[in-house]
Structure formats: C-alpha cells, structure tokens
mmCIF file of C-alpha atoms in Angstrom:
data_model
loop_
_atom_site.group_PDB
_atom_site.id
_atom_site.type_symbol
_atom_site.label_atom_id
_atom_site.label_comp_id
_atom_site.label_asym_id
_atom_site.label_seq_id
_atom_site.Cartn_x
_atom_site.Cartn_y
_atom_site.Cartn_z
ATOM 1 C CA UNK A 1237 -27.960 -5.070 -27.193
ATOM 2 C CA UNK A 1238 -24.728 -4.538 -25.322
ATOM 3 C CA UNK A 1239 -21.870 -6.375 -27.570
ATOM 4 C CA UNK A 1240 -20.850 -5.808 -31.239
ATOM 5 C CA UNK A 1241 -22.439 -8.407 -33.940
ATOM 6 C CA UNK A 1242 -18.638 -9.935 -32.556
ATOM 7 C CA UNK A 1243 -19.628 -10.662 -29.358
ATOM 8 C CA UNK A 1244 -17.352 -8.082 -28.014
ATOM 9 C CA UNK A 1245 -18.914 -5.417 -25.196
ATOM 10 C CA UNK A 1246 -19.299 -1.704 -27.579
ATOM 11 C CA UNK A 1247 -16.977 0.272 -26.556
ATOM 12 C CA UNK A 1248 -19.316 2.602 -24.928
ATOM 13 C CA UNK A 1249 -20.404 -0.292 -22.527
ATOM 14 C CA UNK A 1250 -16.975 -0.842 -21.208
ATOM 15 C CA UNK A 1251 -16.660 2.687 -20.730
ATOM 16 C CA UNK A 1252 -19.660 2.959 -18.550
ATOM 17 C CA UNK A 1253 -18.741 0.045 -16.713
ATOM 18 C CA UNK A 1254 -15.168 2.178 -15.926
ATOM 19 C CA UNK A 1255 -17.095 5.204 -15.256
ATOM 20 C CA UNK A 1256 -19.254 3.186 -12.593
ATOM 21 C CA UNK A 1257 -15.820 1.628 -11.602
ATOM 22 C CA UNK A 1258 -16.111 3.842 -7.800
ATOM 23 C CA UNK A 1259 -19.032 1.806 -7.117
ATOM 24 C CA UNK A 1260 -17.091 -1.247 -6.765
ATOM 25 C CA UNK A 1261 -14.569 0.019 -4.696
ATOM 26 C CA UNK A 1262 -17.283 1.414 -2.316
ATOM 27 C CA UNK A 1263 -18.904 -1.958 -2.462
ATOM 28 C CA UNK A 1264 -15.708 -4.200 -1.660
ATOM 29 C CA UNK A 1265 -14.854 -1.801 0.925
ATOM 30 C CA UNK A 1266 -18.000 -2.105 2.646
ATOM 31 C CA UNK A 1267 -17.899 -6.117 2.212
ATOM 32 C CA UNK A 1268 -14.491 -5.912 3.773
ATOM 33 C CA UNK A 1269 -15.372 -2.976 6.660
ATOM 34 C CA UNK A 1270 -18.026 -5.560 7.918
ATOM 35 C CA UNK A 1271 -16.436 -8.173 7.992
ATOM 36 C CA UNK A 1272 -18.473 -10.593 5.501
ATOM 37 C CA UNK A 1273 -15.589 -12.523 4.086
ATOM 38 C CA UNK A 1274 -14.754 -13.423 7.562
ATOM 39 C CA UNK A 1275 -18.511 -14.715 8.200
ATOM 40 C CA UNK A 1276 -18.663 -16.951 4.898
ATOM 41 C CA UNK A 1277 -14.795 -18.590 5.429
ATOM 42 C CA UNK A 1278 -17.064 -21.582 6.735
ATOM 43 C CA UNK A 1279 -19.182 -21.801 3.556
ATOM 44 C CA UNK A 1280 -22.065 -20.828 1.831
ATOM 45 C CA UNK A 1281 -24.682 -18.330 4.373
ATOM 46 C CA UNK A 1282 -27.964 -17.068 3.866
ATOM 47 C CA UNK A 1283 -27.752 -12.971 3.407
ATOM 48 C CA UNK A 1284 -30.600 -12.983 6.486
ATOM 49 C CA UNK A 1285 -28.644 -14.818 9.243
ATOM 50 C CA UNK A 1286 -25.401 -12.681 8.055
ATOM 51 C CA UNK A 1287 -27.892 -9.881 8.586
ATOM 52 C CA UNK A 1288 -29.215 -11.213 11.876
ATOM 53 C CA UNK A 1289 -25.597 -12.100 13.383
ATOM 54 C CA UNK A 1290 -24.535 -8.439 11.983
ATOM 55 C CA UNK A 1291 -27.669 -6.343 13.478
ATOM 56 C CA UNK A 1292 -28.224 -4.465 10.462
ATOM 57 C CA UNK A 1293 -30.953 -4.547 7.691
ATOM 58 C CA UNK A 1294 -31.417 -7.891 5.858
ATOM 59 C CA UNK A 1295 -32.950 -5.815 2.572
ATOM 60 C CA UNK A 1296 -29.455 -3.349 2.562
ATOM 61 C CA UNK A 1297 -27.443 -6.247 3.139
ATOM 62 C CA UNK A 1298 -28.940 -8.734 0.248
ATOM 63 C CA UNK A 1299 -28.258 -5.664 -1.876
ATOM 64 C CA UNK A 1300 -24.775 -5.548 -1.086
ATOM 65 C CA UNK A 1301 -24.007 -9.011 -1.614
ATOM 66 C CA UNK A 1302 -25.814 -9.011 -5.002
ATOM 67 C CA UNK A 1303 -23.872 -6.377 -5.962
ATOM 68 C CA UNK A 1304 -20.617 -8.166 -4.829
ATOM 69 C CA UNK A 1305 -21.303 -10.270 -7.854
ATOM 70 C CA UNK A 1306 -20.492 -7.841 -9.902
ATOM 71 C CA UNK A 1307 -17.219 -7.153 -8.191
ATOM 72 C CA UNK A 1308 -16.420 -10.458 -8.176
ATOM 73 C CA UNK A 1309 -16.107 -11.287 -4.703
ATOM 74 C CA UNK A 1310 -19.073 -12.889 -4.004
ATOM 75 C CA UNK A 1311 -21.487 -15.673 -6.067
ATOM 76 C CA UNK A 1312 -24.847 -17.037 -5.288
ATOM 77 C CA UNK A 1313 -25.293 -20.572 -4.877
ATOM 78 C CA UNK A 1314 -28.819 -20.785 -3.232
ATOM 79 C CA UNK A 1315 -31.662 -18.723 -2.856
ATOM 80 C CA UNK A 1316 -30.280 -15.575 -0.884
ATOM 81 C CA UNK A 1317 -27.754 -17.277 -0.078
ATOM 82 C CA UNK A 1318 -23.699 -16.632 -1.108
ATOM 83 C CA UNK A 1319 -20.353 -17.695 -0.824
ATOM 84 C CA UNK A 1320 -17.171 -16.145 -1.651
ATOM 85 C CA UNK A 1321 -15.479 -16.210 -4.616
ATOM 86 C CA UNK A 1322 -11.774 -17.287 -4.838
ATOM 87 C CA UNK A 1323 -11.111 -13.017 -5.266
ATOM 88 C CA UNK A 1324 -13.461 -12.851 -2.349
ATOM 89 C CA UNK A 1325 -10.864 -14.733 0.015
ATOM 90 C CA UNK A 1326 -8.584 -12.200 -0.341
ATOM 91 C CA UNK A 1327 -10.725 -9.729 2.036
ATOM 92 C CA UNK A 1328 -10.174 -12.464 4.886
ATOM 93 C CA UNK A 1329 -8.333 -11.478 7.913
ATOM 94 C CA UNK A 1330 -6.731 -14.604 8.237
ATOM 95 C CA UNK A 1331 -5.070 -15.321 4.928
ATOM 96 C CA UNK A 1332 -1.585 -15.185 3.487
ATOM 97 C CA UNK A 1333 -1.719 -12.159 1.418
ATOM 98 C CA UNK A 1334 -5.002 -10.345 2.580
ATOM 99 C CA UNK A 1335 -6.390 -7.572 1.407
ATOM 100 C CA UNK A 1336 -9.044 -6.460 4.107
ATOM 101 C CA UNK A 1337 -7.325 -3.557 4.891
ATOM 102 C CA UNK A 1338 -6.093 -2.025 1.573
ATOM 103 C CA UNK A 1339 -9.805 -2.049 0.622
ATOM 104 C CA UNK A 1340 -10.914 -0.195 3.935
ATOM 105 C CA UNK A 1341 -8.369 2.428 3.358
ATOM 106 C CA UNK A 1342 -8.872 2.791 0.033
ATOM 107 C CA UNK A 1343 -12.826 3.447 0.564
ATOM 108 C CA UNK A 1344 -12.121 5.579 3.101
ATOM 109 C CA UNK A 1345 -12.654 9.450 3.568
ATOM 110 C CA UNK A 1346 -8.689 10.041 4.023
ATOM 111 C CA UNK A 1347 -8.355 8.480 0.334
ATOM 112 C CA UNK A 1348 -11.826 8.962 -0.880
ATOM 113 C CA UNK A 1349 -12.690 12.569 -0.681
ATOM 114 C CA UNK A 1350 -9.706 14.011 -1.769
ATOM 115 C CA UNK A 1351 -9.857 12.114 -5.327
ATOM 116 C CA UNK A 1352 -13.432 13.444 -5.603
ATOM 117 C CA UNK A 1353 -11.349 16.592 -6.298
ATOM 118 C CA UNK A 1354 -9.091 15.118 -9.056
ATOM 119 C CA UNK A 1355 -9.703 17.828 -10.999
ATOM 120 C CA UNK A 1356 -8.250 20.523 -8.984
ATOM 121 C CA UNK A 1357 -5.268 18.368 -8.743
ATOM 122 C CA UNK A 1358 -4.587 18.062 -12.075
ATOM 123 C CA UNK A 1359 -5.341 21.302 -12.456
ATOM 124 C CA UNK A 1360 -3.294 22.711 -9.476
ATOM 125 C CA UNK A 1361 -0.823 19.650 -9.773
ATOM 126 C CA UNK A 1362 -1.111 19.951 -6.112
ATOM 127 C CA UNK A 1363 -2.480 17.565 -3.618
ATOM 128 C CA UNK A 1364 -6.392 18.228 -2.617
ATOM 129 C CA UNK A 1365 -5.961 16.294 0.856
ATOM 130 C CA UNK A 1366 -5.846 19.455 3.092
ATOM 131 C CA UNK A 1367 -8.899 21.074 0.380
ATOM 132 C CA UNK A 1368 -10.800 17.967 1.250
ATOM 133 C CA UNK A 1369 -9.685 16.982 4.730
ATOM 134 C CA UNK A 1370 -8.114 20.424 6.434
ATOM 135 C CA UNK A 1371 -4.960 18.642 7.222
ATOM 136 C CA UNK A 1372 -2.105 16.856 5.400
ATOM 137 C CA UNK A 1373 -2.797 12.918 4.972
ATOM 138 C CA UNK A 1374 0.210 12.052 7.805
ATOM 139 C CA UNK A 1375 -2.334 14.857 10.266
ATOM 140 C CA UNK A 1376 -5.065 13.198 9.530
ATOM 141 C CA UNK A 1377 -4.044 9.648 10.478
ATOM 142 C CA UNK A 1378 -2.446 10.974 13.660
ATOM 143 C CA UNK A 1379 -5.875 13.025 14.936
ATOM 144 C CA UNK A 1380 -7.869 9.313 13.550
ATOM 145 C CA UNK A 1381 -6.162 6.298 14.905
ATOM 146 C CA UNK A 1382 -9.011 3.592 13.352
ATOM 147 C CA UNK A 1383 -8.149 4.654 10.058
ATOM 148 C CA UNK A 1384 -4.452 5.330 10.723
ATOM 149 C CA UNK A 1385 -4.634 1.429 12.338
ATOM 150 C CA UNK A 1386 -6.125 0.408 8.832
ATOM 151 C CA UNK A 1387 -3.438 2.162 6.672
ATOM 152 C CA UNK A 1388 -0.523 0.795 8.773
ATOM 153 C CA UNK A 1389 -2.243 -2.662 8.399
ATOM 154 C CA UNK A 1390 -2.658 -2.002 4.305
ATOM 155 C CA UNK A 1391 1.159 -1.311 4.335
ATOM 156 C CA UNK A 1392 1.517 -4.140 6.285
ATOM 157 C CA UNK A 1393 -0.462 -6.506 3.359
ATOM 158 C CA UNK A 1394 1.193 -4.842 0.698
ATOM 159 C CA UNK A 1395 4.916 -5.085 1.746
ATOM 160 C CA UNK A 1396 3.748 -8.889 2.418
ATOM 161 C CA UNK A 1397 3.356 -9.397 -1.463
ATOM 162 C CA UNK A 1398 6.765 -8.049 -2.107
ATOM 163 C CA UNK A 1399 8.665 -9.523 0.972
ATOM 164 C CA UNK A 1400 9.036 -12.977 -0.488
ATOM 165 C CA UNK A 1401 10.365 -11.919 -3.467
ATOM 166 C CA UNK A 1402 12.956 -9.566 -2.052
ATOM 167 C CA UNK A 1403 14.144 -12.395 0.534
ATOM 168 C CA UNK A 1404 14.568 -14.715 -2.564
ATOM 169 C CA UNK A 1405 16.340 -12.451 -5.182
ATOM 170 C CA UNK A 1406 18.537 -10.842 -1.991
ATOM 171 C CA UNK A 1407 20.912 -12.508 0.261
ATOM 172 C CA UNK A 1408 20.989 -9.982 3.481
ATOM 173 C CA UNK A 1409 22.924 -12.365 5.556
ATOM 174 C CA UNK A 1410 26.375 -10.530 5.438
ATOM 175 C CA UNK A 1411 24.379 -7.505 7.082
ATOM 176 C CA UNK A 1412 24.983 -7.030 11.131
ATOM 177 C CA UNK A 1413 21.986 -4.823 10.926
ATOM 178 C CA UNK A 1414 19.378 -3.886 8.972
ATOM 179 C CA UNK A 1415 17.229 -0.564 9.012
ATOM 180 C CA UNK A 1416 13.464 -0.064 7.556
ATOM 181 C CA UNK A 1417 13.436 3.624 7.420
ATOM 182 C CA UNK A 1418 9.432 4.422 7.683
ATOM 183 C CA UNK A 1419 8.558 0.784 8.151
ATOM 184 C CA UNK A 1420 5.369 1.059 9.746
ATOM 185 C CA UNK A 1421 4.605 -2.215 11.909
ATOM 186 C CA UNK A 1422 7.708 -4.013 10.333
ATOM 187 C CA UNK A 1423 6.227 -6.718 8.225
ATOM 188 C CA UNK A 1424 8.786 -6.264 5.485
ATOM 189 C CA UNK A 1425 11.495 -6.030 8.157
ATOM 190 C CA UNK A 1426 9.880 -9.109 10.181
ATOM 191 C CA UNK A 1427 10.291 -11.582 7.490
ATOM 192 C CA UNK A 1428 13.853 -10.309 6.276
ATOM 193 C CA UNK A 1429 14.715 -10.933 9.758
ATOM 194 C CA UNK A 1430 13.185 -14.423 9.339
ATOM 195 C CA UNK A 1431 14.801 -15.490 6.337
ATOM 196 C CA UNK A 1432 18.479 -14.506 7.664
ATOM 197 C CA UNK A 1433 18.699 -15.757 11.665
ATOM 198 C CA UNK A 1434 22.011 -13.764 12.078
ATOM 199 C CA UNK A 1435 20.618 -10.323 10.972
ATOM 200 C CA UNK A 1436 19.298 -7.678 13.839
ATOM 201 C CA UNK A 1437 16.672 -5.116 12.499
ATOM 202 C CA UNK A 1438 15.727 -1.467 13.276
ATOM 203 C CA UNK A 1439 12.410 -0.160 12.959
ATOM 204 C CA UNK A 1440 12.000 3.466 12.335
ATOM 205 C CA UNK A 1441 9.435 5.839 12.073
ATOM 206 C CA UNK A 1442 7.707 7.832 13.884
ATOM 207 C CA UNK A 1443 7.069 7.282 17.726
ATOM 208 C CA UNK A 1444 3.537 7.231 17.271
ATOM 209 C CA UNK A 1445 3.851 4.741 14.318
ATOM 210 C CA UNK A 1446 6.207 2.226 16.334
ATOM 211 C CA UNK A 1447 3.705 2.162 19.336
ATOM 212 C CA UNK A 1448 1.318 -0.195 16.501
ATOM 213 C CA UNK A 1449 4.468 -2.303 16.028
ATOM 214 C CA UNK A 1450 5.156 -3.634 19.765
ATOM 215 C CA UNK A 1451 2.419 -6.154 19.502
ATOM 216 C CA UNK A 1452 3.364 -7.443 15.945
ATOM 217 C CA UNK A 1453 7.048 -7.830 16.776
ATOM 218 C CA UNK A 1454 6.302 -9.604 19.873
ATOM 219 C CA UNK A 1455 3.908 -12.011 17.972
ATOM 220 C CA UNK A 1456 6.678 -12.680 15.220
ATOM 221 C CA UNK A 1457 8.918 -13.433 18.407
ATOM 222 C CA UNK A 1458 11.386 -10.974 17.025
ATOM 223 C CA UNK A 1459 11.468 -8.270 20.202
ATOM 224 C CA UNK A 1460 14.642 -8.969 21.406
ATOM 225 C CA UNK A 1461 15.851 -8.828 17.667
ATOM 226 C CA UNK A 1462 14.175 -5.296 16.814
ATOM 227 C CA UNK A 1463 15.255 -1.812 17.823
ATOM 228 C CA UNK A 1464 12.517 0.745 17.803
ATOM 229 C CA UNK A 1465 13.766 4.050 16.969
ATOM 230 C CA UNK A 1466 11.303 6.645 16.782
ATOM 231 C CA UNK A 1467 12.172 10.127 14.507
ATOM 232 C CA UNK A 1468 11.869 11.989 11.213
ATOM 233 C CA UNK A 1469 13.525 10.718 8.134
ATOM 234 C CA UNK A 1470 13.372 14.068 7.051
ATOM 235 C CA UNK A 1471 15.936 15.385 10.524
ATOM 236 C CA UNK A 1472 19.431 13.967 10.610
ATOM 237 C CA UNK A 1473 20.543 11.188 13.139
ATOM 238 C CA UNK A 1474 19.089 8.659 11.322
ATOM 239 C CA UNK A 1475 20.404 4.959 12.698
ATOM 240 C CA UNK A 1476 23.446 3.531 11.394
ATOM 241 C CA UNK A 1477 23.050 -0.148 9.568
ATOM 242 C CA UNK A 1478 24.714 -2.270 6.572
ATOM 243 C CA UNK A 1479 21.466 -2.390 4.462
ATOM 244 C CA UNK A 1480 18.616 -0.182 4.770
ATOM 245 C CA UNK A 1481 15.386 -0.816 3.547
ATOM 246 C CA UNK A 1482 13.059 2.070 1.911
ATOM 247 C CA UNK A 1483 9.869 0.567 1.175
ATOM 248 C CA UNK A 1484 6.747 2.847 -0.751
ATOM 249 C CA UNK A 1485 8.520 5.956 0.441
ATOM 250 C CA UNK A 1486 9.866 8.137 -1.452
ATOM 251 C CA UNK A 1487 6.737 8.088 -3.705
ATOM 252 C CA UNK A 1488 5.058 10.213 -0.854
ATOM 253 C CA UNK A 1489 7.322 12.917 -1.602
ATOM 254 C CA UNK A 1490 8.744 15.679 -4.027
ATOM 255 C CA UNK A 1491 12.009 15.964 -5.171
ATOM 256 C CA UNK A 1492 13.267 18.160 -2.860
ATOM 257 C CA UNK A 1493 11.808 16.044 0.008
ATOM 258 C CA UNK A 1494 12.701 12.760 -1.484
ATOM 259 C CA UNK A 1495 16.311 13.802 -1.787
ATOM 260 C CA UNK A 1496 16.453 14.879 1.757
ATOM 261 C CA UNK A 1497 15.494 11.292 2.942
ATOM 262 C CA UNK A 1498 17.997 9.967 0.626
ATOM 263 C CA UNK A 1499 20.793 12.867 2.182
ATOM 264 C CA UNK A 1500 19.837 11.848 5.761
ATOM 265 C CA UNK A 1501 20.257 8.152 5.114
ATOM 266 C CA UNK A 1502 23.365 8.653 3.119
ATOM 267 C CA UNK A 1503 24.990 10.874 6.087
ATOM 268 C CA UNK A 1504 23.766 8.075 8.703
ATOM 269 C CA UNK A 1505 25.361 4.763 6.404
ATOM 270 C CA UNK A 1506 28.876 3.309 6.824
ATOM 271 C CA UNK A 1507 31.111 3.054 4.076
ATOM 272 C CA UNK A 1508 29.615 0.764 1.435
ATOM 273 C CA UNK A 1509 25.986 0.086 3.540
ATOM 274 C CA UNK A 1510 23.680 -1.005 0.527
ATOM 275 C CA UNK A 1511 20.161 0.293 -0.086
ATOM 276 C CA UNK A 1512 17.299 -1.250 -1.115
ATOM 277 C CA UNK A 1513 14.662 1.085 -2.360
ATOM 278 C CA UNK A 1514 11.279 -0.287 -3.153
ATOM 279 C CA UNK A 1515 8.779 0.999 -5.236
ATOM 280 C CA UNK A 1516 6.871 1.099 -8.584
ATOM 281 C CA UNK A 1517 8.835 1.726 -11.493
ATOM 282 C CA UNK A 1518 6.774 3.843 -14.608
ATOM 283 C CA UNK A 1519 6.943 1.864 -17.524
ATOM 284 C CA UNK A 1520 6.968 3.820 -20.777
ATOM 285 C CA UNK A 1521 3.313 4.935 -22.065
ATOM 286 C CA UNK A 1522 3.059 2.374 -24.263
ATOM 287 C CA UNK A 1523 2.612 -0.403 -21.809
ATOM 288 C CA UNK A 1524 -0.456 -0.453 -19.702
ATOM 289 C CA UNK A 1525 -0.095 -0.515 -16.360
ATOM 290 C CA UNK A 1526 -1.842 0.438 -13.292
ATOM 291 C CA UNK A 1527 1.365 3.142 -12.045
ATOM 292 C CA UNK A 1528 -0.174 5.645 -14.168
ATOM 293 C CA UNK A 1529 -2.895 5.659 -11.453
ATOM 294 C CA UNK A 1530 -0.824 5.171 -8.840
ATOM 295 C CA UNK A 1531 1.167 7.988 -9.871
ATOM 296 C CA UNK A 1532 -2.316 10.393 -9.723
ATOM 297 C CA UNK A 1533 -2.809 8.884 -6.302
ATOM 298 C CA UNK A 1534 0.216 9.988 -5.160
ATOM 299 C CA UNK A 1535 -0.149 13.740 -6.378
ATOM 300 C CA UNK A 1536 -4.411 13.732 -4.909
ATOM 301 C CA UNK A 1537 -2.741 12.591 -1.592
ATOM 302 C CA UNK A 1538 0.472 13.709 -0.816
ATOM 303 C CA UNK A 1539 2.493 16.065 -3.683
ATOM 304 C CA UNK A 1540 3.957 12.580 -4.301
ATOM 305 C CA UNK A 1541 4.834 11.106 -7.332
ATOM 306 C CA UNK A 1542 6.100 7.458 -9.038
ATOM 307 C CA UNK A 1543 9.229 7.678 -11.006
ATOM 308 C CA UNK A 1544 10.657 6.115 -13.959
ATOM 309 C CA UNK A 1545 14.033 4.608 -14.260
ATOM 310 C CA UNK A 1546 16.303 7.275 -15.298
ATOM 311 C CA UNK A 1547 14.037 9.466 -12.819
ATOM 312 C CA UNK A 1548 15.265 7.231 -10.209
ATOM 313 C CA UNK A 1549 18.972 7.079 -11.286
ATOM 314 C CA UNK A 1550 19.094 10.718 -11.240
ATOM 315 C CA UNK A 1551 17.973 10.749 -7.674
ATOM 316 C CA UNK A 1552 20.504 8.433 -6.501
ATOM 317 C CA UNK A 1553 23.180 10.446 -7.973
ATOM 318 C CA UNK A 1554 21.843 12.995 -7.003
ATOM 319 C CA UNK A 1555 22.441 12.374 -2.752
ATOM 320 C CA UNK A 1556 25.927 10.263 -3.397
ATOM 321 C CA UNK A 1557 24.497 6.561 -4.048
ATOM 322 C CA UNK A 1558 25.364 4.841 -7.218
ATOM 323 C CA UNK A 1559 22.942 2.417 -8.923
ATOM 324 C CA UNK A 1560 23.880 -1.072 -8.304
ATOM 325 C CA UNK A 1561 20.406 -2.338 -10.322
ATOM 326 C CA UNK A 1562 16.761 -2.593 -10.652
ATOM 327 C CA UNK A 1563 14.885 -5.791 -10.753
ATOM 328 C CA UNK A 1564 11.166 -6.345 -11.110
ATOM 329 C CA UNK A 1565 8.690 -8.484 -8.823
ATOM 330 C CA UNK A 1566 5.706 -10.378 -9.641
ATOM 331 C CA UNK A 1567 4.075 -8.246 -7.303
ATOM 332 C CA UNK A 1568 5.197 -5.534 -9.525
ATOM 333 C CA UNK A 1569 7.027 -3.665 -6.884
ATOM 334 C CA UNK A 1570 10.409 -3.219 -7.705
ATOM 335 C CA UNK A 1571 13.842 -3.790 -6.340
ATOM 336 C CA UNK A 1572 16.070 -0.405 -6.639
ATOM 337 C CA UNK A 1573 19.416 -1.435 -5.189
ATOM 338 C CA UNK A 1574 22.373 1.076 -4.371
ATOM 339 C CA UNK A 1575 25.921 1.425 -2.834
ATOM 340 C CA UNK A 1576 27.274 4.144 -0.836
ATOM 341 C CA UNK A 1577 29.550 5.809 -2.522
#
C-alpha cells in the first residue's frame, strides 16, 4: 500500500520517488541524446523498428521507453509500441521552445559528475567542477566542442523562453545599438533585433564562442545587422551601445567577478545607455521555487550564485548603475533594468 487511507502518496513514497529523481534526468537525457522524439514526431512507432533504424539493442531500448513513462515523455498506445507525450514534444529539434539540448547538457559529465560531489560543495562552498573534471567548466567546454555545441544550443533554448517576453514588456527601438555581453549564438539578441527593424546588434563573447554564431546569424538573415566582437567581459574595451543586454551571467560568478563585468560595462556605456540584466531572482524561503536549486547549481559548477533583490540592488550600486526596476516573466526569468549613472 503506497497512499494514506486519503488517497494521498505517504510521505515516504514521494520521498523515494525524489530520491530516484536522477534517474529521470538520465533517462530524458538519453531519450533526447538519441534522438527518439525526433523519430516519433510522425506518430506512434514500434520500440523494434526505432531500434532497427537506430542500430542499437531492441531489449535496452524497450526499457528506455517504458521508463519514459514514468518521466512523462513518452505513453504506450500499442503493444511495444509509443508515442510522445505532449511533455515529450518538447525534446524535438524542430519546435518553438525545445528542450533537446538543455536535457543533453544537463545529463552530461560537465554537469553530471561534479553534482555527484554536492557534498564537498556544500561543505567547501566551493565549486567541485575542477575535483570532478580537472578543469574549470568554461576549460572544459573549450578542450570538448560536442558538449560545448550542446550548452551554447541550451542557452540558445532557454533565452528563447524569455525573449518574447522581454521584446513585449521593452520597447528597444530608441537604441542605435544594442550589445549582448556573453551572448553565446545570439538568440536573445536575434529576436530583439527582429522585433525593432531600426536597431543594430553586437555579439560578444569569446572568439571561440562567436565562431558557433556565424551560421545562426546568417540563417536569421541578420549578418549584415550583427557585429561580432570577440573578448573577455572580465578585460576592459568592452563595445560601446545604448542598451546592453546581460543574459544568465552574472550568476556564473562571485561578487568580486560579477562586479568587474558590471565595472567593465559601466566604463564602456555612454551617458544614460540602459541595462538589461536577466536572471533568476530568489524569492524569500517561504515560497517554493526551483532557484534554490539553481542557486546549488551555480556554486557545484562555477563559484556562482543566484541573488535576491536587495542582493542585486546592492550590486548595481555598487559599479555606478541605479535601479530603474525589476519585473518578472512567465518564464520566470527576470527583467533587472538599470541606468547609467
């Protein structure tokens, strides 16, 4: 018996089922690493001729699928056979909003092993990354391009689900220019650029980085709109612009770090440029919410850390920009905007 006379799961049962909870991310990841969402976009397949058109093992792969159930992403609707589930869709390639590539990344070693060392983290409050990997996180992804390819493309998917929002709640049309400081392949800056025809953008990050963004500018038709500066947010000579955009940044960082960014942007703005700073915002601890875990994400992987309001506020100060106003997001992302002083 597994629920209360109530009907209600004991409380023990839900807490195996989180304890178990890294299973499912190592089973969506796999489901998303091989592609199966892609294969069953059509409709309903049997878990043999997946097997068959995959060249792997028809017993491992049945397995899988089964246990995509559980995650949600996948349902039976014949003998052996399965279709995806609308949370399933998400791990297409091809949709609006996908999530293929946050789940690769996610289930992969650079993010994997070093949380198998939580503890030394907490108990450090150090990252575990170079303990786990013998290299920072940003090392890492340079010496493995696959899995750097599949983190760009997760930050790609991930400023998608805030990018509507921020082109809705902010007019950037009185900008000349507009700067994404560390903005991967551009997909933020791409549809900002988009929604306001008389804006030019600049890409920044680091010349390795911006080589992965060529392609994905050209397909957006936005080349000849898009300056690709390559360099360190962390060395001065950062590009001048009106607005600059700061997307799941300074959450990487420490405070000493993160107000060096913030210093080197500062020194780079004109008089009055605005900043748009976006990131999770810690709500007080008694509101669930997933930044909690984000937060002991950030310190596994990188020293990093989310901030609350007043955390923020004090930052800004901190490096000369004043606090114009923070607004949420459905995607729960939110918009931290600021003046030069």
């Amino acid at each position: 018996m597994d629920k209360t006379p109530g009907g209600t799961p004991f409380p023990t049962q839900l807490l195996y089922e989180r304890i178990g909870g890294y299973w499912l991310t190592q089973v969506i990841g796999t489901a998303a690493r091989l592609g199966i969402a892609d294969l069953l976009s059509q409709g309903p397949r049997s878990s043999d001729a997946l097997a068959d058109e995959l060249g792997i093992s028809a017993d491992g792969l049945y397995r899988l699928l089964r246990g995509g159930i559980s995650a949600g992403i996948f349902q039976e609707v014949g003998e052996r056979t399965f279709a995806l589930t609308p949370m399933g869709e998400g791990l297409r390639s091809d949709v609006p909003g996908s999530l293929r590539d946050v789940a690769i990344t996610q289930s992969d070693r650079a993010h994997w092993l070093p949380w198998g060392q939580l503890v030394e983290a907490v108990r450090t409050g150090k990252s575990t990354v170079r303990e786990a990997l013998g290299t920072d996180i940003w090392e890492h992804f340079a010496k493995h391009p696959e899995e750097a390819a599949h983190f760009a493309r997760a930050m790609g998917n991930l400023s998608a689900l805030v990018a509507h929002e921020l082109t809705q709640q902010v007019d950037f049309s009185p900008f000349a220019h507009v700067a994404d400081i560390g903005g991967s392949q551009g997909a933020l800056l791409a549809r900002v650029l988009r929604a306001n025809p008389s804006c030019r953008g600049i890409l920044f990050d680091l010349p390795h980085v911006l080589e992965g963004a060529k392609a994905p500018m050209e397909a957006e038709g936005l080349r000849g709109r898009v300056e690709l500066v390559g360099g360190s947010f962390f060395e001065p000579g950062l590009p001048s612009a009106e607005a600059y955009l700061l997307k799941h940044i300074l959450h990487d960082w420490d405070e000493d770090s993160a107000t060096a960014i913030l210093r080197n942007i500062h020194a780079a703005a004109p008089a009055g440029a605005r900043l748009f700073v976006l990131e999770l915002v810690m709500p007080d601890n008694q509101t669930p919410s997933p930044v909690p875990l984000m937060d002991l994400n950030m310190m596994v992987l990188a020293d990093g850390r989310e901030r609350t309001a007043n955390e923020f506020q004090a930052l800004l100060t901190r490096t000369s920009w004043e606090l114009v106003g923070i607004r949420p997001t459905q995607a729960g992302t939110c918009i931290i905007e600021a003046v030069k002083r």
